[in-house]
Amino acid sequence: MLGAMTFCKAPCIVAQNPQVIDILNDVRIDSMAFFVQQLTGEQAVNVNGQADTIFSRYMGTPGNELAFQFAKKKFMDYGLAVDSLAFGAFSGKNLLGILVGTQFPEQIVMLGAHYDNLPVSATAPGADDNASGSAAVLEAARVFSGHTFPYTVIFALWDEEEQGLIGSKAYAAYAASNDLKILAYINVDMLGWDSNDDHVADIHVRPIAQSIQLANKAVMVDSLYEIGLGLHVVNPGFTASDHASFWNEGYTAIAIAEEYDNDFNPFWHTSADSLGQFNLPFYEKVAKLAFATLGECALGSTATGSGEAPAAGSFMATIHPNPAPGTVRLEYSLPFSATVSISIFDPAGKMVETSTNPDQPPGNHSTIWEAANFPAGIYLCRWQLTPANPNAAPVELIKPVILSR
Ligand SMILES: [Zn+2]
């Protein structure tokens, strides 16, 4: 009976992690919005005991330096180790807030955003691009710093992205030449714009190192933690932000962002790019997706949507007992999040049972078919998977199940 189809939660490989839940519960949209106001000059910042205003974060401006000092003070207030990497002819510099891992301190997961901006004018708030990502990095630093993780977490703020990813390029090259073990880099650049309120976000990925698995993990995290975004996985992803610097050095990286293709922010790179245009509930969700994905990485969770791009061969199902006298257990293992439809066809090919289970997480699942009242014979059980990853192909598997009395 359809109504009797029940799902075992116990054997699932993937479960919500309490530490990630704590982190998500600690995220405050008013805290992030206030960081945006401070970074865009709507609110004063207080660095070195005096109130000051960030009118622009364009490279080389006083506001750029003030934003750097403001973020540095925040990282230090949160108890993070702070490092910076200066480079270039304009004394551009990156800022790193470091939460040292308790078990594998030399292995690093990173969340990064560029803090510099455009246009070149006296007043350049750059709220969406990219106070939104910078504020998310500060908020992540705030909520993560109350926790410990086996892996080192680095919160990165890049300079001179607008001149050609100069800051992140310098860091990624430094990391590669020093053989730094960066397991995952997550980029956040433009998180606040969602004019059609569809809550669709982009994940940009390319098949470099474990980037596909990291994108799958983000897709899995969206459903596992019920963040509620629609996700647009873009492969090959765009290269116009700092994650590309990591791809270029062969590191695992993704970008999480508002939808660039279908809903681009018309105020981008203008002096009208302000917090007032943000879709705040969307902004909060996108930030939470980045934080939960970062948290899963920092905890060393190996749960990804899939080790490879989803394929029929990676989906497995077994039927117990088979032949069956009555109750049949249909067991299956999802390598990625998917909506799963299970249908039973009788020996004449007629569908006699069907059930759809939306948004099931990766892992083991099972369902019961109460078959005692069906005539003996060879039936077919069909699983149809619609992956949560919109770029992944649907999967179908059919197996015979024999009812014998
Ligand atoms: Zn940007």
mmCIF file of C-alpha atoms and ligand atoms in Angstrom:
data_model
loop_
_atom_site.group_PDB
_atom_site.id
_atom_site.type_symbol
_atom_site.label_atom_id
_atom_site.label_comp_id
_atom_site.label_asym_id
_atom_site.label_seq_id
_atom_site.Cartn_x
_atom_site.Cartn_y
_atom_site.Cartn_z
ATOM 1 C CA MET A 1 0.000 0.000 0.000
ATOM 2 C CA LEU A 2 1.259 3.443 -0.801
ATOM 3 C CA GLY A 3 0.290 4.829 2.537
ATOM 4 C CA ALA A 4 2.285 2.067 4.177
ATOM 5 C CA MET A 5 5.507 2.967 2.419
ATOM 6 C CA THR A 6 7.816 4.027 5.212
ATOM 7 C CA PHE A 7 11.396 5.217 5.095
ATOM 8 C CA CYS A 8 14.172 4.141 7.419
ATOM 9 C CA LYS A 9 16.057 7.098 8.762
ATOM 10 C CA ALA A 10 18.516 5.085 10.854
ATOM 11 C CA PRO A 11 20.799 3.709 8.143
ATOM 12 C CA CYS A 12 21.220 7.025 6.358
ATOM 13 C CA ILE A 13 24.914 7.896 5.941
ATOM 14 C CA VAL A 14 24.247 11.603 5.964
ATOM 15 C CA ALA A 15 22.743 13.387 8.932
ATOM 16 C CA GLN A 16 22.684 16.982 10.059
ATOM 17 C CA ASN A 17 25.743 17.840 12.119
ATOM 18 C CA PRO A 18 24.846 19.511 15.470
ATOM 19 C CA GLN A 19 27.786 21.912 15.175
ATOM 20 C CA VAL A 20 26.636 23.075 11.747
ATOM 21 C CA ILE A 21 23.102 23.485 13.115
ATOM 22 C CA ASP A 22 24.528 25.645 15.948
ATOM 23 C CA ILE A 23 26.385 27.774 13.441
ATOM 24 C CA LEU A 24 23.290 28.273 11.283
ATOM 25 C CA ASN A 25 21.226 29.151 14.360
ATOM 26 C CA ASP A 26 23.791 31.795 15.339
ATOM 27 C CA VAL A 27 23.702 33.581 11.970
ATOM 28 C CA ARG A 28 21.916 36.938 12.249
ATOM 29 C CA ILE A 29 20.751 38.783 9.164
ATOM 30 C CA ASP A 30 20.751 42.055 11.135
ATOM 31 C CA SER A 31 24.401 41.452 12.007
ATOM 32 C CA MET A 32 25.294 40.857 8.336
ATOM 33 C CA ALA A 33 23.245 43.868 7.207
ATOM 34 C CA PHE A 34 25.011 46.052 9.788
ATOM 35 C CA PHE A 35 28.395 44.890 8.472
ATOM 36 C CA VAL A 36 27.198 45.860 4.983
ATOM 37 C CA GLN A 37 26.163 49.297 6.275
ATOM 38 C CA GLN A 38 29.572 49.779 7.862
ATOM 39 C CA LEU A 39 31.432 48.667 4.740
ATOM 40 C CA THR A 40 29.311 50.935 2.520
ATOM 41 C CA GLY A 41 29.452 54.133 4.605
ATOM 42 C CA GLU A 42 25.860 54.032 5.869
ATOM 43 C CA GLN A 43 27.201 53.462 9.374
ATOM 44 C CA ALA A 44 30.452 54.584 10.958
ATOM 45 C CA VAL A 45 33.216 52.157 11.782
ATOM 46 C CA ASN A 46 35.303 52.466 14.891
ATOM 47 C CA VAL A 47 38.907 51.546 14.349
ATOM 48 C CA ASN A 48 41.657 52.595 16.758
ATOM 49 C CA GLY A 49 39.182 54.342 19.028
ATOM 50 C CA GLN A 50 37.755 56.837 16.551
ATOM 51 C CA ALA A 51 34.649 56.874 14.403
ATOM 52 C CA ASP A 52 35.251 57.016 10.670
ATOM 53 C CA THR A 53 33.339 56.388 7.436
ATOM 54 C CA ILE A 54 34.163 54.111 4.501
ATOM 55 C CA PHE A 55 33.102 56.135 1.443
ATOM 56 C CA SER A 56 34.710 53.766 -1.062
ATOM 57 C CA ARG A 57 36.789 50.602 -0.955
ATOM 58 C CA TYR A 58 38.409 51.193 -4.342
ATOM 59 C CA MET A 59 42.041 50.137 -4.379
ATOM 60 C CA GLY A 60 44.450 52.579 -2.811
ATOM 61 C CA THR A 61 41.756 54.827 -1.277
ATOM 62 C CA PRO A 62 41.601 55.676 2.439
ATOM 63 C CA GLY A 63 38.317 53.730 2.579
ATOM 64 C CA ASN A 64 40.044 50.646 1.235
ATOM 65 C CA GLU A 65 42.594 50.835 4.050
ATOM 66 C CA LEU A 66 39.867 51.610 6.593
ATOM 67 C CA ALA A 67 37.876 48.546 5.463
ATOM 68 C CA PHE A 68 41.009 46.433 5.874
ATOM 69 C CA GLN A 69 41.623 47.771 9.400
ATOM 70 C CA PHE A 70 37.943 47.387 10.319
ATOM 71 C CA ALA A 71 37.877 43.730 9.244
ATOM 72 C CA LYS A 72 41.226 43.068 10.932
ATOM 73 C CA LYS A 73 39.843 44.426 14.208
ATOM 74 C CA LYS A 74 36.764 42.198 13.858
ATOM 75 C CA PHE A 75 38.894 39.094 13.257
ATOM 76 C CA MET A 76 41.025 39.942 16.297
ATOM 77 C CA ASP A 77 37.927 40.605 18.426
ATOM 78 C CA TYR A 78 36.741 37.107 17.494
ATOM 79 C CA GLY A 79 40.030 35.628 18.664
ATOM 80 C CA LEU A 80 41.296 34.612 15.246
ATOM 81 C CA ALA A 81 44.948 34.657 14.285
ATOM 82 C CA VAL A 82 45.424 37.369 11.660
ATOM 83 C CA ASP A 83 47.754 37.396 8.706
ATOM 84 C CA SER A 84 48.042 39.613 5.682
ATOM 85 C CA LEU A 85 49.763 39.424 2.357
ATOM 86 C CA ALA A 86 50.819 42.710 0.797
ATOM 87 C CA PHE A 87 51.467 42.898 -2.927
ATOM 88 C CA GLY A 88 51.463 45.140 -5.936
ATOM 89 C CA ALA A 89 52.349 48.722 -6.695
ATOM 90 C CA PHE A 90 49.305 50.143 -4.885
ATOM 91 C CA SER A 91 50.090 48.486 -1.537
ATOM 92 C CA GLY A 92 47.092 46.260 -1.961
ATOM 93 C CA LYS A 93 46.736 43.664 0.726
ATOM 94 C CA ASN A 94 44.725 40.596 1.577
ATOM 95 C CA LEU A 95 43.496 39.835 5.064
ATOM 96 C CA LEU A 96 43.274 36.350 6.540
ATOM 97 C CA GLY A 97 41.502 35.392 9.771
ATOM 98 C CA ILE A 98 42.700 31.966 10.866
ATOM 99 C CA LEU A 99 40.977 29.426 13.133
ATOM 100 C CA VAL A 100 43.632 26.763 13.645
ATOM 101 C CA GLY A 101 42.457 23.160 13.314
ATOM 102 C CA THR A 102 42.683 20.880 16.335
ATOM 103 C CA GLN A 103 43.653 17.697 14.470
ATOM 104 C CA PHE A 104 44.943 18.635 11.029
ATOM 105 C CA PRO A 105 46.144 22.223 11.417
ATOM 106 C CA GLU A 106 48.097 22.081 8.165
ATOM 107 C CA GLN A 107 44.970 21.232 6.158
ATOM 108 C CA ILE A 108 42.862 24.249 5.270
ATOM 109 C CA VAL A 109 39.318 25.053 4.230
ATOM 110 C CA MET A 110 38.604 28.627 3.180
ATOM 111 C CA LEU A 111 35.776 31.090 2.710
ATOM 112 C CA GLY A 112 36.757 34.195 0.753
ATOM 113 C CA ALA A 113 35.406 37.439 -0.687
ATOM 114 C CA HIS A 114 36.963 40.505 -2.236
ATOM 115 C CA TYR A 115 36.547 43.691 -0.190
ATOM 116 C CA ASP A 116 37.714 46.203 -2.810
ATOM 117 C CA ASN A 117 35.137 47.702 -5.173
ATOM 118 C CA LEU A 118 34.088 49.981 -8.021
ATOM 119 C CA PRO A 119 33.285 52.498 -9.426
ATOM 120 C CA VAL A 120 36.129 55.008 -9.265
ATOM 121 C CA SER A 121 34.239 57.827 -7.583
ATOM 122 C CA ALA A 122 34.306 59.602 -4.245
ATOM 123 C CA THR A 123 31.275 57.634 -3.095
ATOM 124 C CA ALA A 124 31.242 53.967 -4.083
ATOM 125 C CA PRO A 125 29.203 51.854 -1.675
ATOM 126 C CA GLY A 126 29.635 48.577 -3.574
ATOM 127 C CA ALA A 127 27.017 46.950 -1.366
ATOM 128 C CA ASP A 128 26.199 43.897 -3.459
ATOM 129 C CA ASP A 129 29.660 43.847 -5.096
ATOM 130 C CA ASN A 130 31.037 42.956 -2.708
ATOM 131 C CA ALA A 131 30.182 44.236 0.757
ATOM 132 C CA SER A 132 27.631 41.390 0.703
ATOM 133 C CA GLY A 133 30.325 38.724 0.436
ATOM 134 C CA SER A 134 32.724 40.578 2.759
ATOM 135 C CA ALA A 135 30.009 40.923 5.412
ATOM 136 C CA ALA A 136 29.231 37.214 5.036
ATOM 137 C CA VAL A 137 32.907 36.412 5.662
ATOM 138 C CA LEU A 138 32.851 38.615 8.793
ATOM 139 C CA GLU A 139 29.632 36.953 9.967
ATOM 140 C CA ALA A 140 31.134 33.512 9.361
ATOM 141 C CA ALA A 141 34.199 34.531 11.364
ATOM 142 C CA ARG A 142 31.903 35.665 14.163
ATOM 143 C CA VAL A 143 29.845 32.474 14.370
ATOM 144 C CA PHE A 144 32.619 29.943 13.593
ATOM 145 C CA SER A 145 35.009 31.431 16.161
ATOM 146 C CA GLY A 146 32.900 30.010 18.995
ATOM 147 C CA HIS A 147 33.673 26.490 17.765
ATOM 148 C CA THR A 148 36.680 24.269 17.153
ATOM 149 C CA PHE A 149 37.219 22.159 14.051
ATOM 150 C CA PRO A 150 39.654 19.390 13.141
ATOM 151 C CA TYR A 151 40.716 21.322 10.024
ATOM 152 C CA THR A 152 42.005 24.876 9.893
ATOM 153 C CA VAL A 153 39.418 27.405 8.691
ATOM 154 C CA ILE A 154 40.612 30.582 6.997
ATOM 155 C CA PHE A 155 38.371 33.602 6.419
ATOM 156 C CA ALA A 156 39.866 35.562 3.537
ATOM 157 C CA LEU A 157 39.257 39.095 2.285
ATOM 158 C CA TRP A 158 40.905 39.846 -1.045
ATOM 159 C CA ASP A 159 42.011 43.184 -2.407
ATOM 160 C CA GLU A 160 42.209 44.360 -6.043
ATOM 161 C CA GLU A 161 39.784 41.766 -7.410
ATOM 162 C CA GLU A 162 38.395 44.476 -9.667
ATOM 163 C CA GLN A 163 41.819 44.938 -11.309
ATOM 164 C CA GLY A 164 41.950 41.266 -12.346
ATOM 165 C CA LEU A 165 41.845 39.056 -9.234
ATOM 166 C CA ILE A 166 45.235 40.456 -8.219
ATOM 167 C CA GLY A 167 44.939 39.777 -4.493
ATOM 168 C CA SER A 168 43.611 36.225 -4.685
ATOM 169 C CA LYS A 169 46.030 35.407 -7.501
ATOM 170 C CA ALA A 170 48.937 36.460 -5.313
ATOM 171 C CA TYR A 171 47.674 34.321 -2.442
ATOM 172 C CA ALA A 172 46.856 31.226 -4.523
ATOM 173 C CA ALA A 173 50.300 31.398 -6.161
ATOM 174 C CA TYR A 174 51.894 31.757 -2.720
ATOM 175 C CA ALA A 175 49.842 28.790 -1.463
ATOM 176 C CA ALA A 176 50.784 26.595 -4.414
ATOM 177 C CA SER A 177 54.483 27.424 -4.263
ATOM 178 C CA ASN A 178 54.513 26.673 -0.530
ATOM 179 C CA ASP A 179 52.500 23.490 -1.076
ATOM 180 C CA LEU A 180 49.689 24.642 1.252
ATOM 181 C CA LYS A 181 47.045 21.940 1.624
ATOM 182 C CA ILE A 182 43.876 23.867 0.764
ATOM 183 C CA LEU A 183 41.144 21.214 0.694
ATOM 184 C CA ALA A 184 38.345 23.545 -0.348
ATOM 185 C CA TYR A 185 37.913 27.206 -1.256
ATOM 186 C CA ILE A 186 34.412 28.725 -1.286
ATOM 187 C CA ASN A 187 34.031 32.141 -2.912
ATOM 188 C CA VAL A 188 31.251 34.600 -2.114
ATOM 189 C CA ASP A 189 30.897 37.545 -4.488
ATOM 190 C CA MET A 190 27.480 39.261 -4.814
ATOM 191 C CA LEU A 191 24.897 37.609 -2.537
ATOM 192 C CA GLY A 192 22.186 40.226 -2.052
ATOM 193 C CA TRP A 193 20.304 40.619 -5.320
ATOM 194 C CA ASP A 194 17.183 38.562 -6.091
ATOM 195 C CA SER A 195 14.751 40.895 -7.822
ATOM 196 C CA ASN A 196 12.300 38.171 -8.874
ATOM 197 C CA ASP A 197 12.343 36.642 -5.375
ATOM 198 C CA ASP A 198 12.727 33.106 -6.719
ATOM 199 C CA HIS A 199 15.519 32.352 -4.224
ATOM 200 C CA VAL A 200 17.639 30.738 -6.909
ATOM 201 C CA ALA A 201 21.402 30.940 -6.327
ATOM 202 C CA ASP A 202 24.336 30.012 -8.544
ATOM 203 C CA ILE A 203 27.041 27.468 -7.815
ATOM 204 C CA HIS A 204 29.924 27.909 -10.251
ATOM 205 C CA VAL A 205 32.151 24.876 -10.702
ATOM 206 C CA ARG A 206 34.675 23.376 -13.095
ATOM 207 C CA PRO A 207 36.101 19.855 -13.145
ATOM 208 C CA ILE A 208 39.314 20.848 -11.353
ATOM 209 C CA ALA A 209 40.624 18.806 -8.394
ATOM 210 C CA GLN A 210 37.582 17.899 -6.224
ATOM 211 C CA SER A 211 35.516 20.934 -7.236
ATOM 212 C CA ILE A 212 32.623 18.857 -8.610
ATOM 213 C CA GLN A 213 32.395 16.996 -5.301
ATOM 214 C CA LEU A 214 32.454 20.314 -3.430
ATOM 215 C CA ALA A 215 29.584 21.611 -5.596
ATOM 216 C CA ASN A 216 27.674 18.395 -4.949
ATOM 217 C CA LYS A 217 28.288 18.860 -1.243
ATOM 218 C CA ALA A 218 26.769 22.350 -1.425
ATOM 219 C CA VAL A 219 23.728 20.940 -3.234
ATOM 220 C CA MET A 220 23.431 18.224 -0.579
ATOM 221 C CA VAL A 221 23.807 20.815 2.213
ATOM 222 C CA ASP A 222 20.959 22.934 0.805
ATOM 223 C CA SER A 223 18.531 20.041 1.226
ATOM 224 C CA LEU A 224 20.083 18.467 4.349
ATOM 225 C CA TYR A 225 19.866 21.720 6.330
ATOM 226 C CA GLU A 226 16.611 22.795 4.648
ATOM 227 C CA ILE A 227 18.094 26.129 3.592
ATOM 228 C CA GLY A 228 15.455 26.483 0.909
ATOM 229 C CA LEU A 229 17.356 27.766 -2.102
ATOM 230 C CA GLY A 230 16.881 26.685 -5.650
ATOM 231 C CA LEU A 231 20.363 26.000 -6.985
ATOM 232 C CA HIS A 232 21.637 26.700 -10.458
ATOM 233 C CA VAL A 233 24.828 24.676 -10.892
ATOM 234 C CA VAL A 234 26.920 26.279 -13.635
ATOM 235 C CA ASN A 235 29.595 24.004 -15.151
ATOM 236 C CA PRO A 236 31.835 25.285 -16.591
ATOM 237 C CA GLY A 237 31.441 28.101 -14.107
ATOM 238 C CA PHE A 238 32.402 31.694 -14.697
ATOM 239 C CA THR A 239 35.955 32.789 -13.970
ATOM 240 C CA ALA A 240 35.421 36.484 -13.193
ATOM 241 C CA SER A 241 35.981 36.216 -9.464
ATOM 242 C CA ASP A 242 38.548 35.018 -6.970
ATOM 243 C CA HIS A 243 37.745 31.276 -6.992
ATOM 244 C CA ALA A 244 39.291 31.240 -10.496
ATOM 245 C CA SER A 245 42.665 32.056 -8.911
ATOM 246 C CA PHE A 246 42.381 28.775 -6.980
ATOM 247 C CA TRP A 247 41.268 26.805 -10.047
ATOM 248 C CA ASN A 248 44.280 28.191 -11.883
ATOM 249 C CA GLU A 249 46.558 26.674 -9.237
ATOM 250 C CA GLY A 250 44.726 23.332 -9.345
ATOM 251 C CA TYR A 251 42.830 23.752 -6.065
ATOM 252 C CA THR A 252 39.299 22.595 -5.262
ATOM 253 C CA ALA A 253 37.023 25.641 -5.408
ATOM 254 C CA ILE A 254 33.459 26.769 -6.041
ATOM 255 C CA ALA A 255 31.657 30.101 -6.133
ATOM 256 C CA ILE A 256 28.314 30.591 -4.413
ATOM 257 C CA ALA A 257 26.502 33.700 -5.607
ATOM 258 C CA GLU A 258 23.260 35.339 -6.632
ATOM 259 C CA GLU A 259 22.009 34.394 -10.096
ATOM 260 C CA TYR A 260 24.253 36.062 -12.662
ATOM 261 C CA ASP A 261 22.576 34.759 -15.818
ATOM 262 C CA ASN A 262 18.888 35.453 -15.412
ATOM 263 C CA ASP A 263 18.668 38.091 -12.711
ATOM 264 C CA PHE A 264 21.743 40.323 -12.860
ATOM 265 C CA ASN A 265 21.973 43.331 -10.562
ATOM 266 C CA PRO A 266 21.550 46.439 -12.793
ATOM 267 C CA PHE A 267 23.235 48.627 -10.136
ATOM 268 C CA TRP A 268 26.461 46.620 -10.379
ATOM 269 C CA HIS A 269 29.565 48.820 -10.424
ATOM 270 C CA THR A 270 27.481 51.991 -10.041
ATOM 271 C CA SER A 271 27.356 54.376 -7.081
ATOM 272 C CA ALA A 272 23.735 53.255 -6.548
ATOM 273 C CA ASP A 273 24.713 49.709 -5.458
ATOM 274 C CA SER A 274 23.342 49.903 -1.905
ATOM 275 C CA LEU A 275 21.881 47.742 0.850
ATOM 276 C CA GLY A 276 18.399 49.119 0.111
ATOM 277 C CA GLN A 277 18.183 46.920 -2.979
ATOM 278 C CA PHE A 278 19.019 43.685 -1.156
ATOM 279 C CA ASN A 279 16.589 40.823 -0.868
ATOM 280 C CA LEU A 280 17.506 40.170 2.774
ATOM 281 C CA PRO A 281 15.832 36.746 3.200
ATOM 282 C CA PHE A 282 17.657 35.576 0.066
ATOM 283 C CA TYR A 283 20.939 37.073 1.292
ATOM 284 C CA GLU A 284 20.600 35.171 4.563
ATOM 285 C CA LYS A 285 19.935 31.871 2.771
ATOM 286 C CA VAL A 286 22.892 32.200 0.404
ATOM 287 C CA ALA A 287 25.202 33.053 3.292
ATOM 288 C CA LYS A 288 23.888 30.078 5.252
ATOM 289 C CA LEU A 289 24.517 27.784 2.294
ATOM 290 C CA ALA A 290 28.141 28.956 2.184
ATOM 291 C CA PHE A 291 28.542 28.620 5.971
ATOM 292 C CA ALA A 292 26.991 25.139 6.173
ATOM 293 C CA THR A 293 29.138 23.936 3.265
ATOM 294 C CA LEU A 294 32.226 25.429 4.916
ATOM 295 C CA GLY A 295 31.243 23.836 8.233
ATOM 296 C CA GLU A 296 30.809 20.399 6.665
ATOM 297 C CA CYS A 297 34.274 20.767 5.101
ATOM 298 C CA ALA A 298 35.843 22.008 8.356
ATOM 299 C CA LEU A 299 34.445 19.013 10.213
ATOM 300 C CA GLY A 300 35.944 16.685 7.627
ATOM 301 C CA SER A 301 32.586 15.337 6.543
ATOM 302 C CA THR A 302 33.165 13.197 3.492
ATOM 303 C CA ALA A 303 29.501 13.432 2.589
ATOM 304 C CA THR A 304 29.285 14.814 -0.887
ATOM 305 C CA GLY A 305 26.428 14.594 -3.276
ATOM 306 C CA SER A 306 28.514 12.158 -5.276
ATOM 307 C CA GLY A 307 32.116 11.210 -5.863
ATOM 308 C CA GLU A 308 31.524 11.762 -9.545
ATOM 309 C CA ALA A 309 28.940 13.488 -11.631
ATOM 310 C CA PRO A 310 25.729 11.558 -10.979
ATOM 311 C CA ALA A 311 25.441 8.505 -13.199
ATOM 312 C CA ALA A 312 23.190 5.471 -13.338
ATOM 313 C CA GLY A 313 26.041 3.180 -12.349
ATOM 314 C CA SER A 314 26.431 4.814 -8.944
ATOM 315 C CA PHE A 315 22.819 4.211 -7.900
ATOM 316 C CA MET A 316 22.265 0.832 -6.236
ATOM 317 C CA ALA A 317 19.118 -0.965 -5.183
ATOM 318 C CA THR A 318 18.357 -4.372 -3.693
ATOM 319 C CA ILE A 319 15.124 -6.226 -2.994
ATOM 320 C CA HIS A 320 14.666 -8.461 0.119
ATOM 321 C CA PRO A 321 13.510 -11.152 0.148
ATOM 322 C CA ASN A 322 13.305 -12.051 -3.487
ATOM 323 C CA PRO A 323 11.344 -14.236 -4.196
ATOM 324 C CA ALA A 324 8.993 -12.895 -1.537
ATOM 325 C CA PRO A 325 5.922 -14.456 0.076
ATOM 326 C CA GLY A 326 4.440 -11.124 1.194
ATOM 327 C CA THR A 327 6.203 -8.055 2.555
ATOM 328 C CA VAL A 328 9.014 -6.821 0.290
ATOM 329 C CA ARG A 329 11.746 -4.456 1.407
ATOM 330 C CA LEU A 330 13.067 -2.178 -1.340
ATOM 331 C CA GLU A 331 16.481 -0.843 -0.358
ATOM 332 C CA TYR A 332 18.478 1.720 -2.252
ATOM 333 C CA SER A 333 21.498 3.916 -1.835
ATOM 334 C CA LEU A 334 21.448 7.487 -3.139
ATOM 335 C CA PRO A 335 24.838 8.898 -4.143
ATOM 336 C CA PHE A 336 23.344 12.413 -4.342
ATOM 337 C CA SER A 337 20.220 14.298 -3.280
ATOM 338 C CA ALA A 338 17.282 13.426 -5.484
ATOM 339 C CA THR A 339 13.549 13.179 -5.745
ATOM 340 C CA VAL A 340 12.846 9.447 -5.918
ATOM 341 C CA SER A 341 9.781 7.870 -7.514
ATOM 342 C CA ILE A 342 9.270 4.162 -6.912
ATOM 343 C CA SER A 343 6.706 2.254 -8.969
ATOM 344 C CA ILE A 344 5.667 -1.404 -9.087
ATOM 345 C CA PHE A 345 4.388 -2.986 -12.312
ATOM 346 C CA ASP A 346 2.418 -6.242 -12.326
ATOM 347 C CA PRO A 347 3.139 -9.161 -14.730
ATOM 348 C CA ALA A 348 0.822 -7.541 -17.295
ATOM 349 C CA GLY A 349 2.856 -4.310 -17.209
ATOM 350 C CA LYS A 350 0.244 -2.332 -15.328
ATOM 351 C CA MET A 351 1.437 0.069 -12.624
ATOM 352 C CA VAL A 352 -0.020 -1.165 -9.342
ATOM 353 C CA GLU A 353 1.873 1.008 -6.841
ATOM 354 C CA THR A 354 3.681 4.312 -7.064
ATOM 355 C CA SER A 355 5.129 6.731 -4.588
ATOM 356 C CA THR A 356 7.232 9.888 -4.891
ATOM 357 C CA ASN A 357 9.649 11.000 -2.200
ATOM 358 C CA PRO A 358 10.887 14.549 -2.773
ATOM 359 C CA ASP A 359 14.378 15.788 -1.888
ATOM 360 C CA GLN A 360 15.823 12.692 -0.292
ATOM 361 C CA PRO A 361 19.381 13.169 1.010
ATOM 362 C CA PRO A 362 22.281 10.991 -0.087
ATOM 363 C CA GLY A 363 22.639 7.714 1.782
ATOM 364 C CA ASN A 364 20.737 4.505 2.379
ATOM 365 C CA HIS A 365 16.979 4.418 2.261
ATOM 366 C CA SER A 366 14.437 1.643 2.294
ATOM 367 C CA THR A 367 10.730 1.318 1.798
ATOM 368 C CA ILE A 368 8.255 -1.497 2.344
ATOM 369 C CA TRP A 369 5.880 -2.861 -0.275
ATOM 370 C CA GLU A 370 3.023 -4.729 1.372
ATOM 371 C CA ALA A 371 2.557 -7.312 -1.392
ATOM 372 C CA ALA A 372 0.622 -10.038 0.446
ATOM 373 C CA ASN A 373 -2.637 -9.285 -1.365
ATOM 374 C CA PHE A 374 -1.113 -9.288 -4.859
ATOM 375 C CA PRO A 375 -1.225 -12.436 -7.044
ATOM 376 C CA ALA A 376 1.989 -14.443 -7.396
ATOM 377 C CA GLY A 377 4.125 -13.629 -10.436
ATOM 378 C CA ILE A 378 7.053 -11.611 -11.722
ATOM 379 C CA TYR A 379 6.676 -7.909 -10.988
ATOM 380 C CA LEU A 380 9.006 -5.062 -11.858
ATOM 381 C CA CYS A 381 10.166 -2.382 -9.449
ATOM 382 C CA ARG A 382 11.252 0.889 -11.050
ATOM 383 C CA TRP A 383 13.249 3.658 -9.336
ATOM 384 C CA GLN A 384 13.263 7.026 -11.067
ATOM 385 C CA LEU A 385 15.681 9.648 -9.712
ATOM 386 C CA THR A 386 15.551 13.354 -10.451
ATOM 387 C CA PRO A 387 18.818 14.707 -9.030
ATOM 388 C CA ALA A 388 18.660 17.904 -6.985
ATOM 389 C CA ASN A 389 21.571 19.089 -9.121
ATOM 390 C CA PRO A 390 19.689 20.545 -12.092
ATOM 391 C CA ASN A 391 22.609 19.820 -14.423
ATOM 392 C CA ALA A 392 22.671 16.114 -13.597
ATOM 393 C CA ALA A 393 20.862 13.593 -15.763
ATOM 394 C CA PRO A 394 17.846 11.657 -14.412
ATOM 395 C CA VAL A 395 18.519 8.047 -13.452
ATOM 396 C CA GLU A 396 16.246 5.028 -13.891
ATOM 397 C CA LEU A 397 16.710 1.492 -12.577
ATOM 398 C CA ILE A 398 14.325 -1.463 -13.009
ATOM 399 C CA LYS A 399 14.629 -4.733 -11.068
ATOM 400 C CA PRO A 400 12.369 -7.794 -11.047
ATOM 401 C CA VAL A 401 10.669 -8.865 -7.838
ATOM 402 C CA ILE A 402 9.025 -12.281 -7.657
ATOM 403 C CA LEU A 403 5.983 -12.943 -5.514
ATOM 404 C CA SER A 404 5.692 -16.652 -4.671
ATOM 405 C CA ARG A 405 3.223 -18.340 -2.394
HETATM 406 ZN ZN ZN B 1 32.829 41.274 -7.255
#
